[in-house]
């Protein structure tokens, strides 16, 4: 085994290259990309997912840097990279004036995962839906996505994780979902798409991950791994997820986060430095269920983390 380090520069700028923890073991490398706890970004690998069609509708894998298919309403960017080169799974129909338009469905199934030591888990994923379009005087009659667990080695059947993601949906943008899962047997994740109508419709999924432990309360986020269900709204600037001292990025902001109180913790920040008065950045949550009591906490700057609470009924 040979590692070659090469420095190629026209200047005398110095740099470092390092190696650590090299280990050679007998046998084939384990396929860690098929482990449930690994993030399935679907960029360079389909994560072992397979599609089962019941009609002509079928799930398709759009790989990294793969060419767009015949569907015109595919997402312009994936969720992982936020670029047109990123990958995801999708299923869709085209506009049709003659025939067609009947209800169609298809299944997307993960590999079989081993039963975990702790049954309490949380399933995270993002979905994209284009299901409110029109074609002449025709509309999409039905467009939904459901997720559930399969237990193929058991007589207990499956476990629904989500209801039909349809009514509370921002069309044509990636939407975050997390669902509680109790896993006591070998299992598979399954996503079911249903489409009906003569107008084009499409549903896609990206960034699937199964995390041990219970799901957090809706809206809770410490921003350590990502922005959870929070996204940028319509404004000229965006909130940036940072770690460490904001001033190293020539911004106004904290030196540490609030969660860990160290420079290794993450937070989101909107710096007003070098921006005009009245500039805005909007951070918005996902959908909340109605008729529940919400507690909103805000952490304010500039001098130190200060907390204000606002509790209201919705």
PDB file of C-alpha atoms in Angstrom:
ATOM      1  CA  UNK A   1       0.000   0.000   0.000  1.00  0.00           C
ATOM      2  CA  UNK A   2       1.548   3.278  -1.104  1.00  0.00           C
ATOM      3  CA  UNK A   3       0.326   6.785  -0.282  1.00  0.00           C
ATOM      4  CA  UNK A   4       1.802   9.566  -2.397  1.00  0.00           C
ATOM      5  CA  UNK A   5       1.679  13.158  -1.160  1.00  0.00           C
ATOM      6  CA  UNK A   6       2.346  15.797  -3.785  1.00  0.00           C
ATOM      7  CA  UNK A   7       2.578  19.561  -3.490  1.00  0.00           C
ATOM      8  CA  UNK A   8       2.138  21.496  -6.693  1.00  0.00           C
ATOM      9  CA  UNK A   9       2.061  25.278  -6.535  1.00  0.00           C
ATOM     10  CA  UNK A  10       3.678  28.148  -8.358  1.00  0.00           C
ATOM     11  CA  UNK A  11       4.113  29.992  -5.064  1.00  0.00           C
ATOM     12  CA  UNK A  12       5.925  29.151  -1.846  1.00  0.00           C
ATOM     13  CA  UNK A  13       2.691  28.690   0.115  1.00  0.00           C
ATOM     14  CA  UNK A  14       3.115  25.894   2.648  1.00  0.00           C
ATOM     15  CA  UNK A  15       0.570  23.182   3.433  1.00  0.00           C
ATOM     16  CA  UNK A  16       0.142  19.947   5.368  1.00  0.00           C
ATOM     17  CA  UNK A  17      -1.043  16.474   4.407  1.00  0.00           C
ATOM     18  CA  UNK A  18      -1.661  13.889   7.140  1.00  0.00           C
ATOM     19  CA  UNK A  19      -2.720  10.238   7.515  1.00  0.00           C
ATOM     20  CA  UNK A  20      -3.998   8.405  10.571  1.00  0.00           C
ATOM     21  CA  UNK A  21      -5.560   5.120  11.755  1.00  0.00           C
ATOM     22  CA  UNK A  22      -4.712   2.862   8.804  1.00  0.00           C
ATOM     23  CA  UNK A  23      -5.921  -0.711   9.226  1.00  0.00           C
ATOM     24  CA  UNK A  24      -5.966  -3.735   6.908  1.00  0.00           C
ATOM     25  CA  UNK A  25      -8.427  -6.516   7.756  1.00  0.00           C
ATOM     26  CA  UNK A  26      -9.179  -9.819   5.978  1.00  0.00           C
ATOM     27  CA  UNK A  27     -12.362 -10.244   3.974  1.00  0.00           C
ATOM     28  CA  UNK A  28     -14.548  -7.867   2.003  1.00  0.00           C
ATOM     29  CA  UNK A  29     -15.265  -4.346   3.150  1.00  0.00           C
ATOM     30  CA  UNK A  30     -18.600  -4.025   4.909  1.00  0.00           C
ATOM     31  CA  UNK A  31     -21.262  -2.180   2.938  1.00  0.00           C
ATOM     32  CA  UNK A  32     -21.761   0.632   5.439  1.00  0.00           C
ATOM     33  CA  UNK A  33     -23.962   2.469   2.952  1.00  0.00           C
ATOM     34  CA  UNK A  34     -26.611  -0.189   3.557  1.00  0.00           C
ATOM     35  CA  UNK A  35     -26.661   0.465   7.306  1.00  0.00           C
ATOM     36  CA  UNK A  36     -29.849   2.112   8.535  1.00  0.00           C
ATOM     37  CA  UNK A  37     -28.005   4.686  10.661  1.00  0.00           C
ATOM     38  CA  UNK A  38     -26.051   5.975   7.657  1.00  0.00           C
ATOM     39  CA  UNK A  39     -27.490   8.960   5.818  1.00  0.00           C
ATOM     40  CA  UNK A  40     -28.878   7.942   2.418  1.00  0.00           C
ATOM     41  CA  UNK A  41     -28.202  10.986   0.253  1.00  0.00           C
ATOM     42  CA  UNK A  42     -28.638   8.957  -2.979  1.00  0.00           C
ATOM     43  CA  UNK A  43     -25.883  10.959  -4.672  1.00  0.00           C
ATOM     44  CA  UNK A  44     -23.400   8.247  -5.649  1.00  0.00           C
ATOM     45  CA  UNK A  45     -25.355   5.220  -4.423  1.00  0.00           C
ATOM     46  CA  UNK A  46     -29.006   4.145  -4.387  1.00  0.00           C
ATOM     47  CA  UNK A  47     -28.554   2.767  -0.822  1.00  0.00           C
ATOM     48  CA  UNK A  48     -29.837  -0.617  -1.965  1.00  0.00           C
ATOM     49  CA  UNK A  49     -33.408   0.632  -2.401  1.00  0.00           C
ATOM     50  CA  UNK A  50     -35.612  -1.198  -4.912  1.00  0.00           C
ATOM     51  CA  UNK A  51     -38.779  -0.150  -6.712  1.00  0.00           C
ATOM     52  CA  UNK A  52     -41.899  -2.276  -7.107  1.00  0.00           C
ATOM     53  CA  UNK A  53     -44.486  -1.104  -9.599  1.00  0.00           C
ATOM     54  CA  UNK A  54     -48.174  -1.977  -9.465  1.00  0.00           C
ATOM     55  CA  UNK A  55     -49.063  -0.030 -12.614  1.00  0.00           C
ATOM     56  CA  UNK A  56     -46.976   1.886 -15.159  1.00  0.00           C
ATOM     57  CA  UNK A  57     -45.788   4.280 -12.431  1.00  0.00           C
ATOM     58  CA  UNK A  58     -42.309   3.496 -11.121  1.00  0.00           C
ATOM     59  CA  UNK A  59     -39.749   4.956  -8.726  1.00  0.00           C
ATOM     60  CA  UNK A  60     -36.542   6.041 -10.504  1.00  0.00           C
ATOM     61  CA  UNK A  61     -33.120   6.879  -9.072  1.00  0.00           C
ATOM     62  CA  UNK A  62     -31.622  10.161 -10.243  1.00  0.00           C
ATOM     63  CA  UNK A  63     -27.912   9.581  -9.549  1.00  0.00           C
ATOM     64  CA  UNK A  64     -25.168  12.141  -8.937  1.00  0.00           C
ATOM     65  CA  UNK A  65     -24.657  14.265 -12.043  1.00  0.00           C
ATOM     66  CA  UNK A  66     -27.233  12.109 -13.808  1.00  0.00           C
ATOM     67  CA  UNK A  67     -29.142  13.595 -16.718  1.00  0.00           C
ATOM     68  CA  UNK A  68     -32.743  14.679 -16.059  1.00  0.00           C
ATOM     69  CA  UNK A  69     -35.315  12.195 -17.280  1.00  0.00           C
ATOM     70  CA  UNK A  70     -38.271  12.874 -19.559  1.00  0.00           C
ATOM     71  CA  UNK A  71     -40.226  14.512 -16.727  1.00  0.00           C
ATOM     72  CA  UNK A  72     -40.257  18.302 -16.902  1.00  0.00           C
ATOM     73  CA  UNK A  73     -41.277  18.855 -13.280  1.00  0.00           C
ATOM     74  CA  UNK A  74     -38.337  17.178 -11.535  1.00  0.00           C
ATOM     75  CA  UNK A  75     -36.695  19.126  -8.684  1.00  0.00           C
ATOM     76  CA  UNK A  76     -34.196  21.663  -9.987  1.00  0.00           C
ATOM     77  CA  UNK A  77     -31.871  20.790  -7.082  1.00  0.00           C
ATOM     78  CA  UNK A  78     -31.527  17.912  -4.636  1.00  0.00           C
ATOM     79  CA  UNK A  79     -31.712  18.488  -0.889  1.00  0.00           C
ATOM     80  CA  UNK A  80     -28.256  17.211   0.118  1.00  0.00           C
ATOM     81  CA  UNK A  81     -26.101  19.426  -2.086  1.00  0.00           C
ATOM     82  CA  UNK A  82     -28.666  21.971  -3.204  1.00  0.00           C
ATOM     83  CA  UNK A  83     -27.452  21.586  -6.794  1.00  0.00           C
ATOM     84  CA  UNK A  84     -28.715  20.056 -10.028  1.00  0.00           C
ATOM     85  CA  UNK A  85     -26.012  17.371  -9.831  1.00  0.00           C
ATOM     86  CA  UNK A  86     -27.274  15.805  -6.581  1.00  0.00           C
ATOM     87  CA  UNK A  87     -29.240  12.556  -6.423  1.00  0.00           C
ATOM     88  CA  UNK A  88     -32.655  11.473  -5.133  1.00  0.00           C
ATOM     89  CA  UNK A  89     -35.456   8.969  -5.808  1.00  0.00           C
ATOM     90  CA  UNK A  90     -38.561  10.169  -7.655  1.00  0.00           C
ATOM     91  CA  UNK A  91     -41.792   8.972  -9.283  1.00  0.00           C
ATOM     92  CA  UNK A  92     -43.922  11.034 -11.629  1.00  0.00           C
ATOM     93  CA  UNK A  93     -46.350  11.278 -14.524  1.00  0.00           C
ATOM     94  CA  UNK A  94     -46.558  13.524 -17.593  1.00  0.00           C
ATOM     95  CA  UNK A  95     -49.394  15.591 -19.046  1.00  0.00           C
ATOM     96  CA  UNK A  96     -51.747  13.419 -21.051  1.00  0.00           C
ATOM     97  CA  UNK A  97     -54.812  14.464 -23.049  1.00  0.00           C
ATOM     98  CA  UNK A  98     -55.714  11.060 -24.493  1.00  0.00           C
ATOM     99  CA  UNK A  99     -56.540   8.216 -22.135  1.00  0.00           C
ATOM    100  CA  UNK A 100     -54.506   7.779 -18.966  1.00  0.00           C
ATOM    101  CA  UNK A 101     -55.172   9.766 -15.843  1.00  0.00           C
ATOM    102  CA  UNK A 102     -56.176   6.738 -13.763  1.00  0.00           C
ATOM    103  CA  UNK A 103     -54.849   6.160 -10.249  1.00  0.00           C
ATOM    104  CA  UNK A 104     -51.319   4.715 -10.103  1.00  0.00           C
ATOM    105  CA  UNK A 105     -49.089   3.707  -7.216  1.00  0.00           C
ATOM    106  CA  UNK A 106     -45.590   2.310  -6.660  1.00  0.00           C
ATOM    107  CA  UNK A 107     -43.446   1.152  -3.720  1.00  0.00           C
ATOM    108  CA  UNK A 108     -39.850   2.058  -2.873  1.00  0.00           C
ATOM    109  CA  UNK A 109     -38.300  -0.367  -0.379  1.00  0.00           C
ATOM    110  CA  UNK A 110     -35.022  -0.239   1.548  1.00  0.00           C
ATOM    111  CA  UNK A 111     -32.767  -3.260   2.182  1.00  0.00           C
ATOM    112  CA  UNK A 112     -33.627  -5.516   5.118  1.00  0.00           C
ATOM    113  CA  UNK A 113     -32.082  -4.065   8.280  1.00  0.00           C
ATOM    114  CA  UNK A 114     -31.291  -6.071  11.418  1.00  0.00           C
ATOM    115  CA  UNK A 115     -33.306  -5.530  14.570  1.00  0.00           C
ATOM    116  CA  UNK A 116     -31.615  -2.834  16.719  1.00  0.00           C
ATOM    117  CA  UNK A 117     -30.771  -3.243  20.402  1.00  0.00           C
ATOM    118  CA  UNK A 118     -33.065  -0.340  21.333  1.00  0.00           C
ATOM    119  CA  UNK A 119     -36.548  -0.325  19.742  1.00  0.00           C
ATOM    120  CA  UNK A 120     -37.008   3.460  20.001  1.00  0.00           C
ATOM    121  CA  UNK A 121     -35.991   5.221  16.786  1.00  0.00           C
ATOM    122  CA  UNK A 122     -36.769   8.303  14.739  1.00  0.00           C
ATOM    123  CA  UNK A 123     -37.006   8.243  10.937  1.00  0.00           C
ATOM    124  CA  UNK A 124     -35.886  11.420   9.155  1.00  0.00           C
ATOM    125  CA  UNK A 125     -36.352  12.214   5.465  1.00  0.00           C
ATOM    126  CA  UNK A 126     -37.161  15.001   3.012  1.00  0.00           C
ATOM    127  CA  UNK A 127     -39.788  14.861   0.297  1.00  0.00           C
ATOM    128  CA  UNK A 128     -40.599  17.017  -2.720  1.00  0.00           C
ATOM    129  CA  UNK A 129     -44.082  17.209  -4.196  1.00  0.00           C
ATOM    130  CA  UNK A 130     -45.400  18.791  -7.377  1.00  0.00           C
ATOM    131  CA  UNK A 131     -49.056  17.841  -7.152  1.00  0.00           C
ATOM    132  CA  UNK A 132     -51.191  20.941  -7.676  1.00  0.00           C
ATOM    133  CA  UNK A 133     -50.563  21.563 -11.372  1.00  0.00           C
ATOM    134  CA  UNK A 134     -53.015  21.966 -14.243  1.00  0.00           C
ATOM    135  CA  UNK A 135     -53.055  20.913 -17.902  1.00  0.00           C
ATOM    136  CA  UNK A 136     -55.638  22.831 -19.914  1.00  0.00           C
ATOM    137  CA  UNK A 137     -58.772  22.268 -17.795  1.00  0.00           C
ATOM    138  CA  UNK A 138     -57.471  19.087 -16.117  1.00  0.00           C
ATOM    139  CA  UNK A 139     -55.986  19.046 -12.624  1.00  0.00           C
ATOM    140  CA  UNK A 140     -54.103  16.567 -10.464  1.00  0.00           C
ATOM    141  CA  UNK A 141     -56.786  14.601  -8.620  1.00  0.00           C
ATOM    142  CA  UNK A 142     -54.510  12.745  -6.226  1.00  0.00           C
ATOM    143  CA  UNK A 143     -50.861  13.058  -5.218  1.00  0.00           C
ATOM    144  CA  UNK A 144     -49.600  11.647  -1.945  1.00  0.00           C
ATOM    145  CA  UNK A 145     -46.655  10.002  -0.199  1.00  0.00           C
ATOM    146  CA  UNK A 146     -46.833   7.544   2.693  1.00  0.00           C
ATOM    147  CA  UNK A 147     -44.045   5.926   4.711  1.00  0.00           C
ATOM    148  CA  UNK A 148     -44.196   2.789   6.834  1.00  0.00           C
ATOM    149  CA  UNK A 149     -42.099  -0.062   8.228  1.00  0.00           C
ATOM    150  CA  UNK A 150     -42.259  -3.599   6.862  1.00  0.00           C
ATOM    151  CA  UNK A 151     -41.482  -6.627   9.040  1.00  0.00           C
ATOM    152  CA  UNK A 152     -41.100  -9.332   6.360  1.00  0.00           C
ATOM    153  CA  UNK A 153     -40.096 -12.084   8.815  1.00  0.00           C
ATOM    154  CA  UNK A 154     -43.065 -11.466  11.091  1.00  0.00           C
ATOM    155  CA  UNK A 155     -46.803 -12.080  11.014  1.00  0.00           C
ATOM    156  CA  UNK A 156     -47.462  -8.703  12.636  1.00  0.00           C
ATOM    157  CA  UNK A 157     -47.510  -6.837   9.330  1.00  0.00           C
ATOM    158  CA  UNK A 158     -46.238  -3.275   9.028  1.00  0.00           C
ATOM    159  CA  UNK A 159     -46.242  -0.045  10.997  1.00  0.00           C
ATOM    160  CA  UNK A 160     -47.406   3.247   9.500  1.00  0.00           C
ATOM    161  CA  UNK A 161     -45.004   6.124  10.049  1.00  0.00           C
ATOM    162  CA  UNK A 162     -46.793   8.962   8.252  1.00  0.00           C
ATOM    163  CA  UNK A 163     -50.262   9.671   6.933  1.00  0.00           C
ATOM    164  CA  UNK A 164     -50.727  10.888   3.372  1.00  0.00           C
ATOM    165  CA  UNK A 165     -48.423  13.878   2.912  1.00  0.00           C
ATOM    166  CA  UNK A 166     -50.722  15.937   0.743  1.00  0.00           C
ATOM    167  CA  UNK A 167     -52.820  18.659   2.332  1.00  0.00           C
ATOM    168  CA  UNK A 168     -50.135  20.306   4.493  1.00  0.00           C
ATOM    169  CA  UNK A 169     -47.567  20.592   1.739  1.00  0.00           C
ATOM    170  CA  UNK A 170     -45.487  23.371   0.230  1.00  0.00           C
ATOM    171  CA  UNK A 171     -45.364  22.266  -3.370  1.00  0.00           C
ATOM    172  CA  UNK A 172     -42.112  22.374  -5.337  1.00  0.00           C
ATOM    173  CA  UNK A 173     -39.785  22.606  -2.357  1.00  0.00           C
ATOM    174  CA  UNK A 174     -38.044  20.066  -0.118  1.00  0.00           C
ATOM    175  CA  UNK A 175     -40.024  19.443   3.082  1.00  0.00           C
ATOM    176  CA  UNK A 176     -38.646  17.825   6.248  1.00  0.00           C
ATOM    177  CA  UNK A 177     -40.383  14.887   7.953  1.00  0.00           C
ATOM    178  CA  UNK A 178     -39.586  12.965  11.119  1.00  0.00           C
ATOM    179  CA  UNK A 179     -41.623  10.055  12.456  1.00  0.00           C
ATOM    180  CA  UNK A 180     -41.477   7.872  15.566  1.00  0.00           C
ATOM    181  CA  UNK A 181     -40.662   4.203  14.920  1.00  0.00           C
ATOM    182  CA  UNK A 182     -40.804   1.261  17.349  1.00  0.00           C
ATOM    183  CA  UNK A 183     -38.585  -1.482  15.933  1.00  0.00           C
ATOM    184  CA  UNK A 184     -38.443  -4.899  17.592  1.00  0.00           C
ATOM    185  CA  UNK A 185     -37.774  -7.106  14.539  1.00  0.00           C
ATOM    186  CA  UNK A 186     -35.805  -7.115  11.286  1.00  0.00           C
ATOM    187  CA  UNK A 187     -37.356  -4.390   9.165  1.00  0.00           C
ATOM    188  CA  UNK A 188     -37.492  -2.419   5.926  1.00  0.00           C
ATOM    189  CA  UNK A 189     -38.491   1.156   5.168  1.00  0.00           C
ATOM    190  CA  UNK A 190     -41.124   1.528   2.470  1.00  0.00           C
ATOM    191  CA  UNK A 191     -42.340   4.647   0.677  1.00  0.00           C
ATOM    192  CA  UNK A 192     -45.637   4.499  -1.235  1.00  0.00           C
ATOM    193  CA  UNK A 193     -46.499   7.082  -3.880  1.00  0.00           C
ATOM    194  CA  UNK A 194     -49.999   7.553  -5.302  1.00  0.00           C
ATOM    195  CA  UNK A 195     -50.796   9.750  -8.329  1.00  0.00           C
ATOM    196  CA  UNK A 196     -53.984  10.332 -10.310  1.00  0.00           C
ATOM    197  CA  UNK A 197     -54.932  12.849 -12.997  1.00  0.00           C
ATOM    198  CA  UNK A 198     -54.115  13.969 -16.531  1.00  0.00           C
ATOM    199  CA  UNK A 199     -51.927  16.851 -15.335  1.00  0.00           C
ATOM    200  CA  UNK A 200     -48.263  16.110 -14.614  1.00  0.00           C
ATOM    201  CA  UNK A 201     -47.370  15.257 -11.014  1.00  0.00           C
ATOM    202  CA  UNK A 202     -44.198  14.160  -9.230  1.00  0.00           C
ATOM    203  CA  UNK A 203     -42.965  13.114  -5.786  1.00  0.00           C
ATOM    204  CA  UNK A 204     -39.317  12.674  -4.705  1.00  0.00           C
ATOM    205  CA  UNK A 205     -37.458  11.734  -1.498  1.00  0.00           C
ATOM    206  CA  UNK A 206     -33.934  12.500  -0.299  1.00  0.00           C
ATOM    207  CA  UNK A 207     -31.666  12.275   2.767  1.00  0.00           C
ATOM    208  CA  UNK A 208     -33.251   9.318   4.576  1.00  0.00           C
ATOM    209  CA  UNK A 209     -31.816   8.436   7.982  1.00  0.00           C
ATOM    210  CA  UNK A 210     -32.905   6.338  10.979  1.00  0.00           C
ATOM    211  CA  UNK A 211     -31.642   7.644  14.327  1.00  0.00           C
ATOM    212  CA  UNK A 212     -31.739   5.800  17.647  1.00  0.00           C
ATOM    213  CA  UNK A 213     -33.876   7.470  20.307  1.00  0.00           C
ATOM    214  CA  UNK A 214     -37.191   9.288  20.368  1.00  0.00           C
ATOM    215  CA  UNK A 215     -37.987  12.088  17.942  1.00  0.00           C
ATOM    216  CA  UNK A 216     -37.678  15.605  19.381  1.00  0.00           C
ATOM    217  CA  UNK A 217     -40.740  17.788  19.818  1.00  0.00           C
ATOM    218  CA  UNK A 218     -41.928  19.477  16.628  1.00  0.00           C
ATOM    219  CA  UNK A 219     -39.884  22.586  15.976  1.00  0.00           C
ATOM    220  CA  UNK A 220     -37.090  21.710  18.421  1.00  0.00           C
ATOM    221  CA  UNK A 221     -33.649  22.128  16.870  1.00  0.00           C
ATOM    222  CA  UNK A 222     -30.162  22.709  18.271  1.00  0.00           C
ATOM    223  CA  UNK A 223     -28.694  22.957  14.733  1.00  0.00           C
ATOM    224  CA  UNK A 224     -25.877  20.551  15.611  1.00  0.00           C
ATOM    225  CA  UNK A 225     -26.395  18.266  12.585  1.00  0.00           C
ATOM    226  CA  UNK A 226     -28.623  20.341  10.307  1.00  0.00           C
ATOM    227  CA  UNK A 227     -31.455  22.879  10.406  1.00  0.00           C
ATOM    228  CA  UNK A 228     -34.129  20.225  11.141  1.00  0.00           C
ATOM    229  CA  UNK A 229     -37.514  21.427   9.874  1.00  0.00           C
ATOM    230  CA  UNK A 230     -36.411  25.069   9.636  1.00  0.00           C
ATOM    231  CA  UNK A 231     -35.861  26.583   6.185  1.00  0.00           C
ATOM    232  CA  UNK A 232     -35.152  29.969   4.639  1.00  0.00           C
ATOM    233  CA  UNK A 233     -38.229  31.948   3.691  1.00  0.00           C
ATOM    234  CA  UNK A 234     -38.586  34.540   0.968  1.00  0.00           C
ATOM    235  CA  UNK A 235     -36.037  37.274   1.658  1.00  0.00           C
ATOM    236  CA  UNK A 236     -32.924  38.721   0.058  1.00  0.00           C
ATOM    237  CA  UNK A 237     -30.581  37.049   2.569  1.00  0.00           C
ATOM    238  CA  UNK A 238     -30.337  33.607   4.187  1.00  0.00           C
ATOM    239  CA  UNK A 239     -29.625  32.393   7.707  1.00  0.00           C
ATOM    240  CA  UNK A 240     -26.239  30.641   7.806  1.00  0.00           C
ATOM    241  CA  UNK A 241     -25.422  27.588   9.911  1.00  0.00           C
ATOM    242  CA  UNK A 242     -22.084  28.196  11.607  1.00  0.00           C
ATOM    243  CA  UNK A 243     -19.778  26.739  14.251  1.00  0.00           C
ATOM    244  CA  UNK A 244     -17.173  28.608  16.264  1.00  0.00           C
ATOM    245  CA  UNK A 245     -16.489  32.320  16.212  1.00  0.00           C
ATOM    246  CA  UNK A 246     -18.549  34.188  13.611  1.00  0.00           C
ATOM    247  CA  UNK A 247     -15.940  36.919  13.523  1.00  0.00           C
ATOM    248  CA  UNK A 248     -13.480  34.600  11.798  1.00  0.00           C
ATOM    249  CA  UNK A 249     -15.883  34.723   8.827  1.00  0.00           C
ATOM    250  CA  UNK A 250     -15.922  38.546   8.987  1.00  0.00           C
ATOM    251  CA  UNK A 251     -19.449  38.531  10.384  1.00  0.00           C
ATOM    252  CA  UNK A 252     -21.169  39.831  13.498  1.00  0.00           C
ATOM    253  CA  UNK A 253     -22.131  36.941  15.751  1.00  0.00           C
ATOM    254  CA  UNK A 254     -21.298  34.763  18.769  1.00  0.00           C
ATOM    255  CA  UNK A 255     -17.996  33.103  19.584  1.00  0.00           C
ATOM    256  CA  UNK A 256     -19.720  29.948  20.911  1.00  0.00           C
ATOM    257  CA  UNK A 257     -23.100  28.292  20.528  1.00  0.00           C
ATOM    258  CA  UNK A 258     -25.776  28.119  23.251  1.00  0.00           C
ATOM    259  CA  UNK A 259     -26.242  24.322  23.307  1.00  0.00           C
ATOM    260  CA  UNK A 260     -22.678  23.270  24.134  1.00  0.00           C
ATOM    261  CA  UNK A 261     -21.236  26.620  25.111  1.00  0.00           C
ATOM    262  CA  UNK A 262     -18.118  25.880  23.068  1.00  0.00           C
ATOM    263  CA  UNK A 263     -16.655  26.796  19.717  1.00  0.00           C
ATOM    264  CA  UNK A 264     -17.561  23.337  18.395  1.00  0.00           C
ATOM    265  CA  UNK A 265     -21.317  23.832  18.699  1.00  0.00           C
ATOM    266  CA  UNK A 266     -23.506  24.931  15.788  1.00  0.00           C
ATOM    267  CA  UNK A 267     -26.057  27.724  15.467  1.00  0.00           C
ATOM    268  CA  UNK A 268     -27.714  29.812  12.754  1.00  0.00           C
ATOM    269  CA  UNK A 269     -26.801  33.453  12.314  1.00  0.00           C
ATOM    270  CA  UNK A 270     -27.786  36.446  10.214  1.00  0.00           C
ATOM    271  CA  UNK A 271     -25.067  39.078  10.244  1.00  0.00           C
ATOM    272  CA  UNK A 272     -25.978  42.680   9.445  1.00  0.00           C
ATOM    273  CA  UNK A 273     -22.403  43.628   8.639  1.00  0.00           C
ATOM    274  CA  UNK A 274     -22.026  45.311   5.230  1.00  0.00           C
ATOM    275  CA  UNK A 275     -25.778  45.135   4.643  1.00  0.00           C
ATOM    276  CA  UNK A 276     -28.208  47.959   4.040  1.00  0.00           C
ATOM    277  CA  UNK A 277     -30.707  49.076   6.671  1.00  0.00           C
ATOM    278  CA  UNK A 278     -33.922  47.076   6.390  1.00  0.00           C
ATOM    279  CA  UNK A 279     -32.202  43.941   5.065  1.00  0.00           C
ATOM    280  CA  UNK A 280     -33.994  40.748   6.054  1.00  0.00           C
ATOM    281  CA  UNK A 281     -33.428  37.015   6.425  1.00  0.00           C
ATOM    282  CA  UNK A 282     -36.445  34.811   7.180  1.00  0.00           C
ATOM    283  CA  UNK A 283     -36.201  31.495   9.047  1.00  0.00           C
ATOM    284  CA  UNK A 284     -39.451  29.531   9.028  1.00  0.00           C
ATOM    285  CA  UNK A 285     -40.532  26.244  10.585  1.00  0.00           C
ATOM    286  CA  UNK A 286     -42.406  23.342   9.089  1.00  0.00           C
ATOM    287  CA  UNK A 287     -46.115  22.799   9.719  1.00  0.00           C
ATOM    288  CA  UNK A 288     -47.383  22.461  13.295  1.00  0.00           C
ATOM    289  CA  UNK A 289     -50.570  20.690  14.300  1.00  0.00           C
ATOM    290  CA  UNK A 290     -53.360  23.039  15.364  1.00  0.00           C
ATOM    291  CA  UNK A 291     -54.906  23.192  18.837  1.00  0.00           C
ATOM    292  CA  UNK A 292     -51.679  22.727  20.708  1.00  0.00           C
ATOM    293  CA  UNK A 293     -49.818  25.062  23.031  1.00  0.00           C
ATOM    294  CA  UNK A 294     -46.607  26.340  21.479  1.00  0.00           C
ATOM    295  CA  UNK A 295     -43.621  27.723  23.346  1.00  0.00           C
ATOM    296  CA  UNK A 296     -41.389  29.948  21.240  1.00  0.00           C
ATOM    297  CA  UNK A 297     -37.864  30.698  22.443  1.00  0.00           C
ATOM    298  CA  UNK A 298     -35.613  33.277  20.831  1.00  0.00           C
ATOM    299  CA  UNK A 299     -31.917  33.744  21.432  1.00  0.00           C
ATOM    300  CA  UNK A 300     -30.780  37.278  20.808  1.00  0.00           C
ATOM    301  CA  UNK A 301     -27.454  39.043  20.311  1.00  0.00           C
ATOM    302  CA  UNK A 302     -25.201  41.067  20.183  1.00  0.00           C
ATOM    303  CA  UNK A 303     -23.485  41.018  23.591  1.00  0.00           C
ATOM    304  CA  UNK A 304     -24.396  37.563  24.882  1.00  0.00           C
ATOM    305  CA  UNK A 305     -26.970  34.828  24.500  1.00  0.00           C
ATOM    306  CA  UNK A 306     -30.186  36.172  26.015  1.00  0.00           C
ATOM    307  CA  UNK A 307     -33.416  34.233  26.044  1.00  0.00           C
ATOM    308  CA  UNK A 308     -36.969  35.509  25.703  1.00  0.00           C
ATOM    309  CA  UNK A 309     -40.032  33.265  25.830  1.00  0.00           C
ATOM    310  CA  UNK A 310     -43.400  33.689  24.232  1.00  0.00           C
ATOM    311  CA  UNK A 311     -46.158  31.149  24.835  1.00  0.00           C
ATOM    312  CA  UNK A 312     -49.369  31.204  22.852  1.00  0.00           C
ATOM    313  CA  UNK A 313     -52.306  29.001  21.939  1.00  0.00           C
ATOM    314  CA  UNK A 314     -52.945  28.046  18.318  1.00  0.00           C
TER     315      UNK A 314
END
